[in-house]
Coordinates of C-alpha atoms in Angstrom, one line a residue:
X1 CA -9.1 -53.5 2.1
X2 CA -8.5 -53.3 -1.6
X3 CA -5.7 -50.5 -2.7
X4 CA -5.4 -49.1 -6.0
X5 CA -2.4 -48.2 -8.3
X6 CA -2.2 -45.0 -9.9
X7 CA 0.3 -42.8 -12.1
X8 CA 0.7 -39.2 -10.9
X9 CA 0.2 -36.5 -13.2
X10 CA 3.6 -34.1 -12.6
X11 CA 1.1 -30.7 -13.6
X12 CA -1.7 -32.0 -11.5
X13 CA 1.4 -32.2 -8.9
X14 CA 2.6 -28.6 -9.8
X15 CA -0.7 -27.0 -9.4
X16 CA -1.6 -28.5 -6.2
X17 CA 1.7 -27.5 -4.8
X18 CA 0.7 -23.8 -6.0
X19 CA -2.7 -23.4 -3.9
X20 CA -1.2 -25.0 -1.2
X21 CA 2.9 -25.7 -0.4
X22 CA 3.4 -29.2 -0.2
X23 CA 0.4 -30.4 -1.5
X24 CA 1.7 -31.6 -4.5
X25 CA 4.4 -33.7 -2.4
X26 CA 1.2 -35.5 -0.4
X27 CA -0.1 -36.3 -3.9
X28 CA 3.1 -38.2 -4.7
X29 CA 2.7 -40.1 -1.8
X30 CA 5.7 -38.2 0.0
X31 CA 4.5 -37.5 3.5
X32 CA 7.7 -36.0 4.9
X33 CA 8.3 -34.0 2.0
X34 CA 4.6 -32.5 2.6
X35 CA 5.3 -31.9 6.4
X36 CA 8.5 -30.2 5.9
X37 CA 7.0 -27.7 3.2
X38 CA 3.2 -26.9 4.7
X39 CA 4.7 -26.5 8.1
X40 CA 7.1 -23.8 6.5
X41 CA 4.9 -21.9 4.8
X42 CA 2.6 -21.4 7.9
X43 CA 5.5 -20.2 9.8
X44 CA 6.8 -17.9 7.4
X45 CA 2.9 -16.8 7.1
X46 CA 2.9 -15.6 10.6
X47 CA 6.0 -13.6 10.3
X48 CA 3.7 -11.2 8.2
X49 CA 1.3 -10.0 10.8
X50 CA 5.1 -8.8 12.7
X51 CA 5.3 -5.1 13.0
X52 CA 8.2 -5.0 10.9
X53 CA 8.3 -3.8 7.3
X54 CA 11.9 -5.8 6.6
X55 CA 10.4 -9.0 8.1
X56 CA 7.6 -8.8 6.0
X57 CA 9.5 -8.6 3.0
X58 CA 12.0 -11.3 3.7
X59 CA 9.4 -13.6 5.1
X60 CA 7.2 -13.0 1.1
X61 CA 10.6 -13.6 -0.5
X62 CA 11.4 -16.8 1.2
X63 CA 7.8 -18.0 0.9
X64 CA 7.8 -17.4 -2.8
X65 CA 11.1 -19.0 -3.1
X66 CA 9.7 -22.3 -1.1
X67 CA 6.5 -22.1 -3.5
X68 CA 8.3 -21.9 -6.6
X69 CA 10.6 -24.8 -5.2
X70 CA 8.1 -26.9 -4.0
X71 CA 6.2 -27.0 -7.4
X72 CA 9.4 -27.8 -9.3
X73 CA 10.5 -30.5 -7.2
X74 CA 6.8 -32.2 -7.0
X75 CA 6.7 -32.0 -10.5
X76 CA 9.8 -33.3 -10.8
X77 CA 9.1 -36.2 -8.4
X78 CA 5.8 -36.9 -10.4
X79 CA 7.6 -37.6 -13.4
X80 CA 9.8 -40.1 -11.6
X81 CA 6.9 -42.0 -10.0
X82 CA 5.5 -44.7 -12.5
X83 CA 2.5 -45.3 -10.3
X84 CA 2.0 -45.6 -6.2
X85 CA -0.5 -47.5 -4.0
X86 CA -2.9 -45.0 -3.5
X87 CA -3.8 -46.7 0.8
X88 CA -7.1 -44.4 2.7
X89 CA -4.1 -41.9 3.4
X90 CA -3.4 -41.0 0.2
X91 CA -6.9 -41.0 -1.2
X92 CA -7.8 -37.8 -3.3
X93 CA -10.0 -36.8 -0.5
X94 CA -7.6 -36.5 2.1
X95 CA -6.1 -33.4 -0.1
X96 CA -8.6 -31.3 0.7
X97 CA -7.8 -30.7 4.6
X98 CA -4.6 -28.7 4.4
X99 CA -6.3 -26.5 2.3
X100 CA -8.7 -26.0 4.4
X101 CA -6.3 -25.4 7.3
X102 CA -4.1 -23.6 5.2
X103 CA -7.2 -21.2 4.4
X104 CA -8.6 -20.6 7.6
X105 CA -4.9 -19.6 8.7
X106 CA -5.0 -17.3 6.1
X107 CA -8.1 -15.3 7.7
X108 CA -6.7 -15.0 10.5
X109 CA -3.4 -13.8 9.1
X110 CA -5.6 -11.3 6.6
X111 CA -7.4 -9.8 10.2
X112 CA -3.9 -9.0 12.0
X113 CA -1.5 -7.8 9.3
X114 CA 0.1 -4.8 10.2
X115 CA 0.8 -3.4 6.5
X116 CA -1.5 -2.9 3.7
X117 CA -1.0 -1.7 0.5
X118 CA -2.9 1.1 -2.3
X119 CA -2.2 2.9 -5.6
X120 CA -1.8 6.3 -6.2
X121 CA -4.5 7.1 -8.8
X122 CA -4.4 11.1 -8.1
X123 CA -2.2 13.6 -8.7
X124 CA -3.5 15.3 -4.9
X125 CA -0.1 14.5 -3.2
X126 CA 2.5 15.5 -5.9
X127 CA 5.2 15.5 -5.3
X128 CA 5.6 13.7 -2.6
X129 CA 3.3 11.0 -4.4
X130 CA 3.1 10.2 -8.0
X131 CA 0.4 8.8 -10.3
X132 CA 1.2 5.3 -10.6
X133 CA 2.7 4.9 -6.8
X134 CA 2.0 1.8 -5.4
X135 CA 3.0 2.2 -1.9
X136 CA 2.8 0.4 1.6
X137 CA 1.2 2.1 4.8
X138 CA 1.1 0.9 8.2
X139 CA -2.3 -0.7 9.0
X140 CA -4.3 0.9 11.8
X141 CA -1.0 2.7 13.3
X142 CA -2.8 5.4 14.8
X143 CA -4.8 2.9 17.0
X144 CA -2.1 3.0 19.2
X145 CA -0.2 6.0 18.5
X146 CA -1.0 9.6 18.3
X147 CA -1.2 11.7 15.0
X148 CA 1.4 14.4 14.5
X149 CA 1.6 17.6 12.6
X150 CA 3.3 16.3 9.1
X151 CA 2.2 12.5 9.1
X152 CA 0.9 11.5 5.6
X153 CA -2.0 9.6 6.6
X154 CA -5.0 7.7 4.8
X155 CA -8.4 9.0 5.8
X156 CA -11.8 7.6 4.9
X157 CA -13.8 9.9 3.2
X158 CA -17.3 10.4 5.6
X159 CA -19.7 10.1 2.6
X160 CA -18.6 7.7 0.1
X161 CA -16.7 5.2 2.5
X162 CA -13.4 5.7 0.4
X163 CA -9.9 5.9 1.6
X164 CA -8.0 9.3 0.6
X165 CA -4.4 10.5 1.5
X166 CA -3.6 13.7 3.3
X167 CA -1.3 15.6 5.2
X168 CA -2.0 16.3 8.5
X169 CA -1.6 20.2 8.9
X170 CA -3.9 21.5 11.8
X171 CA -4.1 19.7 15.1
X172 CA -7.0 20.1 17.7
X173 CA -7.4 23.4 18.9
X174 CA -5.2 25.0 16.2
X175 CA -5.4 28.0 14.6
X176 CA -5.3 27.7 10.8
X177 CA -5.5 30.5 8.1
X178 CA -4.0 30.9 4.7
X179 CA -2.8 34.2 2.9
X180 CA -2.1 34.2 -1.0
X181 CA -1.0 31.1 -0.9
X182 CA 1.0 30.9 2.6
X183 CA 0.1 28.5 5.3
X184 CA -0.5 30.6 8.8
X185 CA -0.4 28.3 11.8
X186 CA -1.3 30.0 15.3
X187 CA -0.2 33.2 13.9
X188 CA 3.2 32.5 13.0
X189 CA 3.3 32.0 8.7
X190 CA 5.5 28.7 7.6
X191 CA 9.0 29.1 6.2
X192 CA 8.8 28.4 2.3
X193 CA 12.0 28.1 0.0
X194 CA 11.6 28.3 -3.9
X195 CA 13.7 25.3 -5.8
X196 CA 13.6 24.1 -9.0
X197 CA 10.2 24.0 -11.0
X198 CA 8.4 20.2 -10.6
X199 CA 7.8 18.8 -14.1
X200 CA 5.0 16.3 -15.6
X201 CA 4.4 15.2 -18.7
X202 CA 0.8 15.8 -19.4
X203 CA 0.4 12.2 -21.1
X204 CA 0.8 10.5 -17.5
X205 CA -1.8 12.5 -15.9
X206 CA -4.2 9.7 -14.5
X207 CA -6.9 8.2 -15.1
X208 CA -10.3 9.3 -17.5
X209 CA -8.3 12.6 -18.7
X210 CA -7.6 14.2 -15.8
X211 CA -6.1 17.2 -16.2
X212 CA -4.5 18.6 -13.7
X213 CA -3.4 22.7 -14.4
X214 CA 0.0 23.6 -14.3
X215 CA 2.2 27.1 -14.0
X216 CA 2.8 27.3 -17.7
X217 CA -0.2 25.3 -20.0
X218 CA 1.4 22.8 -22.0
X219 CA -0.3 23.1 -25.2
X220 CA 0.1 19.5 -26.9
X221 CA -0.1 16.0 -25.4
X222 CA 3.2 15.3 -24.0
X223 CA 4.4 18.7 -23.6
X224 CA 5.6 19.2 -20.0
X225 CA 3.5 20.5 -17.1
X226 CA 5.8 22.8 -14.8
X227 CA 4.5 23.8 -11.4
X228 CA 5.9 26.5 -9.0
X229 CA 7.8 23.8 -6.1
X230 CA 8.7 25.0 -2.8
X231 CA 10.3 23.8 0.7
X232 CA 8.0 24.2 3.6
X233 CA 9.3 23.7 7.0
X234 CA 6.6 22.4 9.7
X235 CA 8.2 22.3 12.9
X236 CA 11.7 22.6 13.9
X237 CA 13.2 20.4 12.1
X238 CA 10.8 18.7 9.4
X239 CA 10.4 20.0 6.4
X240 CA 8.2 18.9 3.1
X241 CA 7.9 19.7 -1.1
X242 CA 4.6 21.6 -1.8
X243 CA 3.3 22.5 -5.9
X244 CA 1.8 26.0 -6.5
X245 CA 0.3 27.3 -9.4
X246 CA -0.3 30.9 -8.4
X247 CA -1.0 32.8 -5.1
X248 CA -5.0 33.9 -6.4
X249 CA -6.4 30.0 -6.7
X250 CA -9.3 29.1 -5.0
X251 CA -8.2 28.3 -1.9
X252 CA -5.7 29.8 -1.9
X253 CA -6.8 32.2 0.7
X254 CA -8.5 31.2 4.3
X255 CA -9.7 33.2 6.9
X256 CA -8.7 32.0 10.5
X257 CA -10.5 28.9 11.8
X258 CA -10.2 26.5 14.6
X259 CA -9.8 22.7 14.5
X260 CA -12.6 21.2 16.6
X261 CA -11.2 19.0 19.2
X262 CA -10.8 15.2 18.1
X263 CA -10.6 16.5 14.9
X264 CA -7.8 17.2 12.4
X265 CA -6.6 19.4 9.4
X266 CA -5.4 18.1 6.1
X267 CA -3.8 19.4 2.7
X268 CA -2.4 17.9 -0.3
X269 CA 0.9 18.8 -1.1
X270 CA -0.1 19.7 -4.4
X271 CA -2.3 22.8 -3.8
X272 CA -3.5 23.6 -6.0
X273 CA -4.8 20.2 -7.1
X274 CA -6.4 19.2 -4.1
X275 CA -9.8 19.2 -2.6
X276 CA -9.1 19.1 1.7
X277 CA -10.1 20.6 4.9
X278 CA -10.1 24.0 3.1
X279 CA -13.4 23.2 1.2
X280 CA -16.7 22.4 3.3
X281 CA -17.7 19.0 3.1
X282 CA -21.0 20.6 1.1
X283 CA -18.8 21.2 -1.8
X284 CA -17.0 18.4 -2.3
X285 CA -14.0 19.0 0.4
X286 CA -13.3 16.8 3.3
X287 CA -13.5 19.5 5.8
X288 CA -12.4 18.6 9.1
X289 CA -11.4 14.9 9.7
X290 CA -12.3 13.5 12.9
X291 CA -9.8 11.3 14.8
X292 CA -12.2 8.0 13.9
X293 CA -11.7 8.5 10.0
X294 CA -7.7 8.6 10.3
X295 CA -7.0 4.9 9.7
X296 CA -3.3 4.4 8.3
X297 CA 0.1 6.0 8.1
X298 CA 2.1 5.8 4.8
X299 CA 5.1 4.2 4.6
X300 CA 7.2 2.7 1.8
X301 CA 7.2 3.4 -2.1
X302 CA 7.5 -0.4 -3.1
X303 CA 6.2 0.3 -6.6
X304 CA 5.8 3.0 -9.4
X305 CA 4.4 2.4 -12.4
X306 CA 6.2 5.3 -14.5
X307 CA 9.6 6.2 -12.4
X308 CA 11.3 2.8 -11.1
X309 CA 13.9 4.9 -9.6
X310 CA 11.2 5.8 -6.7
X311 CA 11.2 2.3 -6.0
X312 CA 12.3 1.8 -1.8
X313 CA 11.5 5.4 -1.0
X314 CA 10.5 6.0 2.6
X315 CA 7.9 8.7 2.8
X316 CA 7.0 11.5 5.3

């Protein structure tokens, strides 16, 4: 059978090693090179589905490290080469099947990873969460565990199919009122401690305008937004930062009700800036949340948009 000779293109080289690890190396002509690198990358790919938040990010570190070498050195290699015999093997076609393997790995890697990742567009969780939070939860954790009183959690809303973030406040059968502002669980009124006033500036408020209200009303754009900030302890030992405007804000104020069974109660920790299970679903609230709509547990700050120095915080 007749062969041809052909040059290789070193960015042709560079961008097939980019959609695929090692691609660029079989387009050289350098099986062994090819091997070593696409048989990598699928390893390292199925350390990701791992239930292990430092695995996962040394396995994306390493695999970006043996994408970025494995386009340099194929483009490299491409360069040197003045032209190969292009035999069936090395046909253009015979690119196109680690890709595809490559790909369908990556479904099934998409289906079983255990982390996922959102944006904080909302100023509902403050301060615990910021606008411009990027953060990483656990992926279906309470599939397999239980949901405790304190866990920040990501519910889907039961109308408009999108994901929110709460606190879980009120477990099944509690008893949940609220007083001027103070959180009364089974009869007993959470421990709050006042500390230093939480400050925004009103330019970095979110998205469309949003203006949420503070303690004192800043006036001019980029004046700062100060909030009332307090320590409440839930449980013995567990404690959490709560934003307060005032003590009359609607909501402020709840007569005793009981969580259905299966069912759960959630706040934001800012509020006053927060519609949850204290407004009726008929208003805009989220009302009760049922066990099915409690999908993920937050986990890891990995990102924030205005404060790097929240970068690596843990959350709870």
């Amino acid at each position: 059978m007749q062969s041809d000779k052909a040059k290789r293109n070193p960015f042709l080289a560079g961008f097939l090693s980019l959609i695929t690890p090692g691609l660029g190396n079989l387009y050289n002509g350098q099986t062994n090179n090819f091997y070593k690198f696409f048989i990598g990358f699928i390893i390292l790919s199925w350390l990701s589905v791992v239930d292990n938040l430092i695995i996962l990010l040394v396995s994306l570190f390493i695999v970006i490290l043996l994408m970025l070498f494995s386009i340099v050195q194929c483009f490299i290699e491409a360069r040197r080469i003045k032209e190969i015999e292009l035999k069936n093997r090395k046909k253009f076609y015979i690119l196109i099947l680690p890709i595809i393997l490559l790909y369908t790995n990556n479904f099934f890697i998409t289906d079983n990873l255990k982390f996922k990742t959102y944006s904080i567009p909302a100023a509902s969780m403050s301060p615990t969460l910021l606008i411009g939070d990027y953060i990483i939860v656990r992926k279906n954790y309470y599939s397999r565990n239980k949901v405790n009183r304190g866990d920040l959690v990501i519910l889907r809303h039961h109308k408009n199919g999108k994901d929110y973030i709460k606190r879980i406040i009120g477990l099944p059968g509690d008893e949940i009122s609220i007083k001027s502002g103070h959180l009364i669980i089974n009869g007993n009124q959470l421990n709050t401690e006042r500390i230093d006033d939480f400050k925004e500036i009103k330019e970095k408020r979110g998205p469309l305008g949003s203006m949420p209200r503070c303690s004192n009303e800043p006036v001019n754009l980029g004046d700062i937004c100060k909030k009332r900030q307090y320590l409440e302890k839930i449980g013995t030992d567990f404690q959490i930062r709560i934003l307060d405007i005032s003590n009359d804000e609607l909501g402020d104020n709840l007569t005793s009700l009981i969580v259905p069974d299966k069912s759960y109660f959630v706040l934001g920790d800012n509020r006053d800036n927060s519609l949850d299970s204290r407004f009726s679903k008929s208003v805009g609230g989220l009302g009760f949340i049922s066990i099915d709509k409690i999908l993920h547990k937050a986990h890891l700050v990995y990102w924030s948009k205005y404060d790097k120095s929240r970068i690596g915080i843990f959350l709870k």
